[in-house]
Coordinates of C-alpha atoms and ligand atoms in Angstrom, one line a residue:
X1 CA -30.9 7.8 20.9
X2 CA -27.4 8.0 22.8
X3 CA -24.5 6.8 21.4
X4 CA -22.1 4.5 23.9
X5 CA -18.4 4.8 23.0
X6 CA -16.4 1.8 24.0
X7 CA -12.5 2.0 23.9
X8 CA -10.8 -1.2 23.1
X9 CA -7.1 -2.0 22.4
X10 CA -6.6 -1.5 18.5
X11 CA -4.1 -3.9 17.7
X12 CA -5.5 -6.4 20.7
X13 CA -8.9 -6.4 21.0
X14 CA -9.9 -7.7 24.3
X15 CA -13.4 -10.2 23.2
X16 CA -15.4 -9.6 26.3
X17 CA -15.2 -5.5 25.8
X18 CA -16.3 -6.4 22.2
X19 CA -19.4 -8.5 23.4
X20 CA -22.0 -5.5 23.7
X21 CA -21.2 -4.1 20.0
X22 CA -21.3 -8.1 18.9
X23 CA -24.5 -8.2 20.3
X24 CA -26.0 -4.9 19.0
X25 CA -25.1 -5.7 15.6
X26 CA -26.9 -9.2 15.7
X27 CA -30.3 -7.8 16.8
X28 CA -29.9 -5.2 13.7
X29 CA -28.4 -2.1 14.9
X30 CA -25.5 0.1 14.0
X31 CA -22.1 0.0 15.2
X32 CA -19.1 2.5 14.0
X33 CA -15.8 0.4 14.3
X34 CA -12.3 1.1 12.8
X35 CA -10.8 -0.8 9.9
X36 CA -7.5 0.2 8.7
X37 CA -8.8 2.3 5.7
X38 CA -11.4 4.5 7.4
X39 CA -14.0 4.1 10.4
X40 CA -17.1 2.4 9.1
X41 CA -20.3 2.6 9.8
X42 CA -21.6 -1.4 10.5
X43 CA -24.8 -3.6 9.9
X44 CA -25.5 -7.2 9.7
X45 CA -24.5 -7.1 5.6
X46 CA -27.4 -9.8 5.4
X47 CA -30.3 -7.9 7.2
X48 CA -32.3 -5.7 4.7
X49 CA -34.0 -4.0 8.0
X50 CA -30.5 -3.5 9.3
X51 CA -28.9 -2.4 6.4
X52 CA -31.4 0.3 5.3
X53 CA -30.7 1.6 9.0
X54 CA -27.0 2.6 7.2
X55 CA -28.6 5.1 4.5
X56 CA -30.6 6.5 7.1
X57 CA -28.2 7.4 9.9
X58 CA -25.5 8.6 6.6
X59 CA -28.1 10.5 4.7
X60 CA -26.8 8.6 1.8
X61 CA -29.2 8.2 -1.4
X62 CA -30.5 4.2 -1.9
X63 CA -28.8 4.8 -5.1
X64 CA -25.6 4.5 -3.6
X65 CA -24.2 0.9 -2.8
X66 CA -22.6 -0.6 0.2
X67 CA -19.5 -2.7 0.6
X68 CA -19.7 -6.1 2.6
X69 CA -16.8 -6.6 4.7
X70 CA -16.2 -10.3 4.8
X71 CA -13.6 -12.5 7.2
X72 CA -12.5 -14.9 4.9
X73 CA -12.4 -15.8 1.1
X74 CA -14.7 -18.5 2.0
X75 CA -17.2 -16.3 3.2
X76 CA -16.8 -14.0 0.1
X77 CA -17.5 -16.8 -2.0
X78 CA -20.8 -17.4 -0.4
X79 CA -21.7 -14.1 -1.2
X80 CA -21.4 -14.3 -4.9
X81 CA -22.8 -15.9 -7.9
X82 CA -18.9 -16.1 -9.6
X83 CA -16.1 -16.0 -8.2
X84 CA -13.1 -15.8 -10.9
X85 CA -9.5 -16.9 -10.9
X86 CA -8.5 -12.9 -10.9
X87 CA -10.8 -12.5 -7.8
X88 CA -8.6 -15.6 -6.4
X89 CA -5.3 -14.2 -7.0
X90 CA -6.0 -10.8 -5.8
X91 CA -7.5 -11.8 -2.1
X92 CA -4.6 -13.9 -2.1
X93 CA -2.0 -11.2 -2.6
X94 CA -4.1 -8.0 -1.0
X95 CA -6.6 -9.7 1.2
X96 CA -7.0 -8.9 4.1
X97 CA -6.1 -5.4 3.2
X98 CA -7.4 -2.3 1.7
X99 CA -8.8 -3.5 -1.6
X100 CA -12.5 -4.0 -2.6
X101 CA -14.1 -6.5 -5.7
X102 CA -16.9 -5.7 -7.4
X103 CA -18.4 -9.1 -8.2
X104 CA -21.9 -11.2 -9.3
X105 CA -24.1 -10.8 -6.4
X106 CA -25.5 -13.9 -4.8
X107 CA -29.4 -14.1 -3.8
X108 CA -28.6 -14.0 0.0
X109 CA -27.1 -10.4 0.0
X110 CA -30.4 -8.3 0.3
X111 CA -30.9 -6.0 -2.6
X112 CA -31.2 -2.5 -0.8
X113 CA -27.1 -3.5 0.3
X114 CA -26.2 -3.3 -3.3
X115 CA -28.7 -0.5 -3.9
X116 CA -30.6 -2.9 -6.5
X117 CA -27.4 -3.3 -8.5
X118 CA -26.8 -7.5 -9.6
X119 CA -23.3 -6.7 -8.1
X120 CA -21.6 -6.9 -4.8
X121 CA -18.8 -5.3 -3.5
X122 CA -16.2 -7.4 -1.4
X123 CA -13.3 -6.6 1.3
X124 CA -11.5 -8.7 3.8
X125 CA -10.5 -5.7 6.3
X126 CA -7.3 -6.3 8.3
X127 CA -8.1 -4.2 11.4
X128 CA -8.1 -6.6 14.7
X129 CA -11.2 -5.5 15.7
X130 CA -13.4 -5.5 12.3
X131 CA -12.2 -9.1 12.3
X132 CA -13.1 -9.8 15.8
X133 CA -16.4 -8.2 15.1
X134 CA -17.0 -10.4 12.1
X135 CA -16.0 -13.6 13.6
X136 CA -18.8 -12.9 15.9
X137 CA -21.3 -11.2 13.7
X138 CA -20.8 -12.5 10.4
X139 CA -20.1 -10.0 7.1
X140 CA -20.5 -6.6 7.8
X141 CA -21.8 -4.3 5.6
X142 CA -20.2 -0.8 6.2
X143 CA -19.7 2.5 4.2
X144 CA -17.4 4.7 5.6
X145 CA -19.1 6.0 8.9
X146 CA -19.3 9.9 8.0
X147 CA -22.2 11.7 6.9
X148 CA -23.5 11.8 3.2
X149 CA -20.2 13.8 1.2
X150 CA -18.5 14.7 4.6
X151 CA -15.1 13.9 5.4
X152 CA -14.2 9.9 6.1
X153 CA -13.7 9.4 9.8
X154 CA -9.9 8.0 10.9
X155 CA -10.7 8.2 14.4
X156 CA -13.6 7.6 16.7
X157 CA -13.7 11.2 17.5
X158 CA -14.3 12.0 14.2
X159 CA -16.8 9.5 13.9
X160 CA -19.0 11.2 16.7
X161 CA -18.9 14.7 15.3
X162 CA -20.7 13.3 12.5
X163 CA -23.2 10.8 13.6
X164 CA -23.5 11.1 17.4
X165 CA -26.8 10.5 18.5
X166 CA -27.5 8.5 14.9
X167 CA -25.6 5.2 15.8
X168 CA -25.8 3.0 18.9
X169 CA -22.3 2.7 19.4
X170 CA -18.9 3.8 18.5
X171 CA -15.6 1.0 19.1
X172 CA -12.9 3.3 19.5
X173 CA -9.8 1.3 18.2
X174 CA -7.6 4.3 17.7
X175 CA -6.4 5.8 14.3
X176 CA -6.9 4.0 11.1
X177 CA -3.2 3.0 9.5
X178 CA -4.0 3.5 6.0
X179 CA -6.3 6.5 6.2
X180 CA -7.6 6.5 2.6
X181 CA -10.4 4.5 1.8
X182 CA -9.7 1.3 0.0
X183 CA -9.2 0.5 -3.9
X184 CA -12.4 -0.3 -5.8
X185 CA -11.9 -2.8 -8.7
X186 CA -14.8 -4.5 -10.8
X187 CA -14.2 -8.0 -12.1
X188 CA -17.3 -7.7 -14.0
X189 CA -16.2 -6.7 -17.5
X190 CA -14.3 -8.6 -19.8
X191 CA -11.3 -7.1 -18.3
X192 CA -10.7 -5.5 -14.4
X193 CA -11.5 -1.8 -13.8
X194 CA -10.6 0.1 -11.3
X195 CA -13.5 2.1 -9.9
X196 CA -11.2 4.3 -6.9
X197 CA -8.0 4.3 -6.5
X198 CA -6.4 3.7 -3.1
X199 CA -2.8 2.8 -1.3
X200 CA -3.0 -0.7 -3.6
X201 CA -2.3 0.6 -6.6
X202 CA -3.2 -0.1 -10.4
X203 CA 0.0 -1.0 -11.1
X204 CA 0.3 -3.8 -7.9
X205 CA -2.5 -5.2 -8.9
X206 CA -1.5 -5.5 -12.6
X207 CA 1.8 -7.3 -11.1
X208 CA -1.0 -9.9 -9.8
X209 CA -3.2 -10.2 -13.0
X210 CA -0.5 -9.8 -15.6
X211 CA -1.7 -6.0 -16.9
X212 CA -2.7 -3.1 -15.7
X213 CA -6.3 -2.8 -15.1
X214 CA -8.6 -0.1 -17.0
X215 CA -9.2 2.9 -15.4
X216 CA -5.8 2.7 -13.9
X217 CA -3.4 3.4 -16.9
X218 CA -4.3 7.4 -17.2
X219 CA -2.3 9.1 -14.3
X220 CA -4.7 12.0 -13.5
X221 CA -8.3 11.1 -14.4
X222 CA -9.7 13.9 -16.2
X223 CA -12.7 15.7 -14.3
X224 CA -15.4 15.2 -16.5
X225 CA -14.9 11.2 -17.0
X226 CA -18.3 9.5 -16.4
X227 CA -17.9 7.2 -13.0
X228 CA -19.3 3.8 -13.9
X229 CA -20.6 3.2 -10.6
X230 CA -23.4 5.1 -8.8
X231 CA -21.9 6.1 -5.7
X232 CA -18.4 7.2 -7.0
X233 CA -20.0 11.2 -7.5
X234 CA -17.4 14.0 -8.0
X235 CA -18.5 16.0 -5.2
X236 CA -17.4 13.7 -1.9
X237 CA -15.0 13.3 0.9
X238 CA -15.3 17.5 1.2
X239 CA -14.4 19.8 4.3
X240 CA -16.5 22.6 4.8
X241 CA -13.5 25.2 4.3
X242 CA -13.2 25.3 0.3
X243 CA -10.1 23.0 -0.7
X244 CA -7.4 25.0 -3.0
X245 CA -4.6 22.7 -4.2
X246 CA -1.4 24.8 -5.5
X247 CA 2.1 24.1 -6.3
X248 CA 4.9 24.1 -3.4
X249 CA 6.2 27.9 -4.6
X250 CA 2.9 29.2 -4.5
X251 CA 1.9 27.4 -1.1
X252 CA 4.8 28.5 0.4
X253 CA 3.8 32.1 -0.4
X254 CA 0.5 32.0 0.8
X255 CA 1.9 30.6 3.7
X256 CA 4.0 33.5 4.3
X257 CA 0.9 35.9 3.9
X258 CA -1.1 33.7 6.4
X259 CA -4.7 35.2 5.9
X260 CA -7.3 35.4 8.9
X261 CA -9.3 32.2 8.4
X262 CA -6.7 30.3 5.9
X263 CA -5.7 26.7 6.9
X264 CA -2.5 24.4 5.3
X265 CA -1.5 21.0 4.5
X266 CA 1.9 20.7 3.6
X267 CA 4.3 17.8 2.7
X268 CA 7.4 19.4 4.4
X269 CA 8.1 22.2 5.6
X270 CA 11.0 24.5 4.2
X271 CA 14.3 24.7 6.4
X272 CA 13.4 28.1 8.2
X273 CA 9.8 27.3 9.2
X274 CA 11.1 23.8 10.7
X275 CA 9.7 23.5 14.6
X276 CA 7.5 26.5 13.8
X277 CA 4.4 25.5 15.6
X278 CA 0.9 26.9 14.0
X279 CA -2.2 25.6 14.6
X280 CA -3.5 26.4 11.1
X281 CA -0.5 24.9 9.4
X282 CA -0.1 20.9 9.3
X283 CA 3.0 19.2 7.7
X284 CA 1.8 15.8 6.4
X285 CA 5.0 14.2 5.5
X286 CA 7.0 13.1 2.3
X287 CA 5.5 9.8 1.8
X288 CA 2.5 8.3 0.1
X289 CA 1.5 6.5 3.0
X290 CA 2.0 9.2 5.3
X291 CA 0.2 12.1 3.3
X292 CA -2.8 9.1 3.3
X293 CA -2.5 8.8 6.9
X294 CA -2.6 12.3 7.9
X295 CA -5.2 14.0 5.1
X296 CA -8.4 13.3 6.3
X297 CA -7.4 14.1 10.0
X298 CA -6.2 17.5 8.5
X299 CA -9.1 18.4 6.5
X300 CA -11.2 18.0 10.0
X301 CA -8.8 19.6 12.4
X302 CA -9.4 22.5 9.9
X303 CA -12.7 22.3 9.8
X304 CA -12.4 22.2 13.4
X305 CA -10.9 25.7 13.4
X306 CA -13.5 27.2 11.3
X307 CA -10.6 27.6 8.2
X308 CA -12.8 29.3 5.5
X309 CA -9.9 27.8 3.0
X310 CA -7.9 24.9 3.1
X311 CA -4.9 25.5 0.9
X312 CA -3.1 21.8 -0.4
X313 CA 0.5 21.7 -1.1
X314 CA 0.2 19.9 -4.5
X315 CA 2.1 16.2 -4.2
X316 CA 3.5 14.1 -6.9
X317 CA 1.4 12.4 -9.1
X318 CA 2.7 9.3 -10.2
X319 CA 1.4 5.3 -8.9
X320 CA 0.1 5.8 -5.8
X321 CA -0.1 9.6 -5.4
X322 CA -3.2 8.7 -8.0
X323 CA -5.2 8.1 -5.2
X324 CA -4.6 10.9 -3.3
X325 CA -5.1 13.4 -6.3
X326 CA -8.3 11.5 -6.4
X327 CA -9.7 12.5 -3.2
X328 CA -8.1 16.1 -3.7
X329 CA -10.2 16.7 -6.8
X330 CA -13.4 15.5 -4.9
X331 CA -12.4 17.3 -2.4
X332 CA -11.9 20.9 -4.2
X333 CA -15.4 20.7 -6.2
Ligands
TXA1 O1 -11.9 1.9 2.7 C1 -13.4 1.2 2.4 O2 -13.8 0.9 1.6 C2 -14.1 1.9 3.6 C3 -14.0 1.1 4.3 C4 -15.2 1.4 6.1 O3 -14.2 -0.6 4.4 N1 -15.6 1.7 3.2 C5 -15.7 3.0 2.3 O4 -17.4 2.9 2.3 O5 -15.5 3.7 1.7 P1 -18.0 3.9 1.2 O6 -19.5 3.6 1.5 O7 -17.8 5.5 1.5 O8 -17.6 3.9 -0.5 C6 -17.8 2.3 -1.3 C7 -18.1 2.8 -2.5 C8 -19.3 3.8 -2.9 O9 -18.6 4.6 -3.5 C9 -20.0 2.9 -3.7 O10 -20.7 3.2 -4.9 C10 -18.6 2.3 -4.3 O11 -18.2 1.7 -3.4 N2 -19.7 0.7 -4.4 C11 -20.1 -0.2 -3.2 N3 -21.1 -1.6 -4.1 C12 -20.7 -1.1 -5.3 C13 -20.9 -2.0 -6.5 N4 -21.7 -3.4 -6.3 N5 -20.8 -1.5 -7.8 C14 -19.7 -0.5 -7.6 N6 -19.4 0.2 -7.1 C15 -20.2 -0.1 -5.6
MG2 MG1 -17.6 7.2 2.0

């Protein structure tokens, strides 16, 4: 299969330019498209046959369920058995946006999408391209558009690196704004639980619900903590280079010594290095939003330079930084 690439304006996509992507989705094919978090590998969420192709293209085990993307709250309600008050509150506060809710699945969603679980993960993405595709083609099942365990793509080029020849089309709508995958919150048990931290923090969710969800109170999740969702395995989001996270002092020392195939992802350059250009040294910025936006691109770039080791400067730990730590821990397994 030859993968077609269609470039569109990410902010104001032209409906006509997306026509072929819509046709592919409607006849059960795969299209990778931008969302505000990362690029997704999409298929018609209500087709068992179409969604099976996602697992095959990614090399993803059938035990790892997919997120279903919807264009509206009304559509979300059609795909679940129950829509609790918490879901309504959270959807109103954070949708469209990087929050995924796990709820009891309605029959209409094929079993394979949820890996046989009785639940379904739902998200309404904010990206105009994703929204237009869903308007035309309905709900889309879409995991991140990378091969299994590899780093999520934040631009079309990353998608092609992993999935060229395995997906019919990639819609290139520019770089993903958020850069980290959505926060996943389960609304199944007695109380809400964060299954995967993201840029919508447990604190922000707590403000809407009137109490911090479980899984959100610990600032640093222990490595040994059992993962409640089948797909949230430890080794994930991994670049080829070995990732080492070190405090700033050691980071700057290692930077000084360089090393043959050592790449660096830092927060801000020290005064004496400002303006210095080294292709293997990337400064992400100091705000959590900046680090989230640049982290995966940094991994992809340093992998492209065949760096055997990737040294990452340890970010702060509290609040929304937990999402960054979660990905760094998994990348360094
Ligand atoms: O931001 C995102 O969430 C991106 C974009 C494309 O929307 N998607 C994404 O999908 O990160 P993926 O498949 O790479 O990660 C989805 C995670 C998996 O770890 C999976 O186990 C979990 O969501 N998940 C999906 N359905 C679930 C369910 N019913 N119960 C628990 N976890 C679920
Ligand atoms: Mg993924």
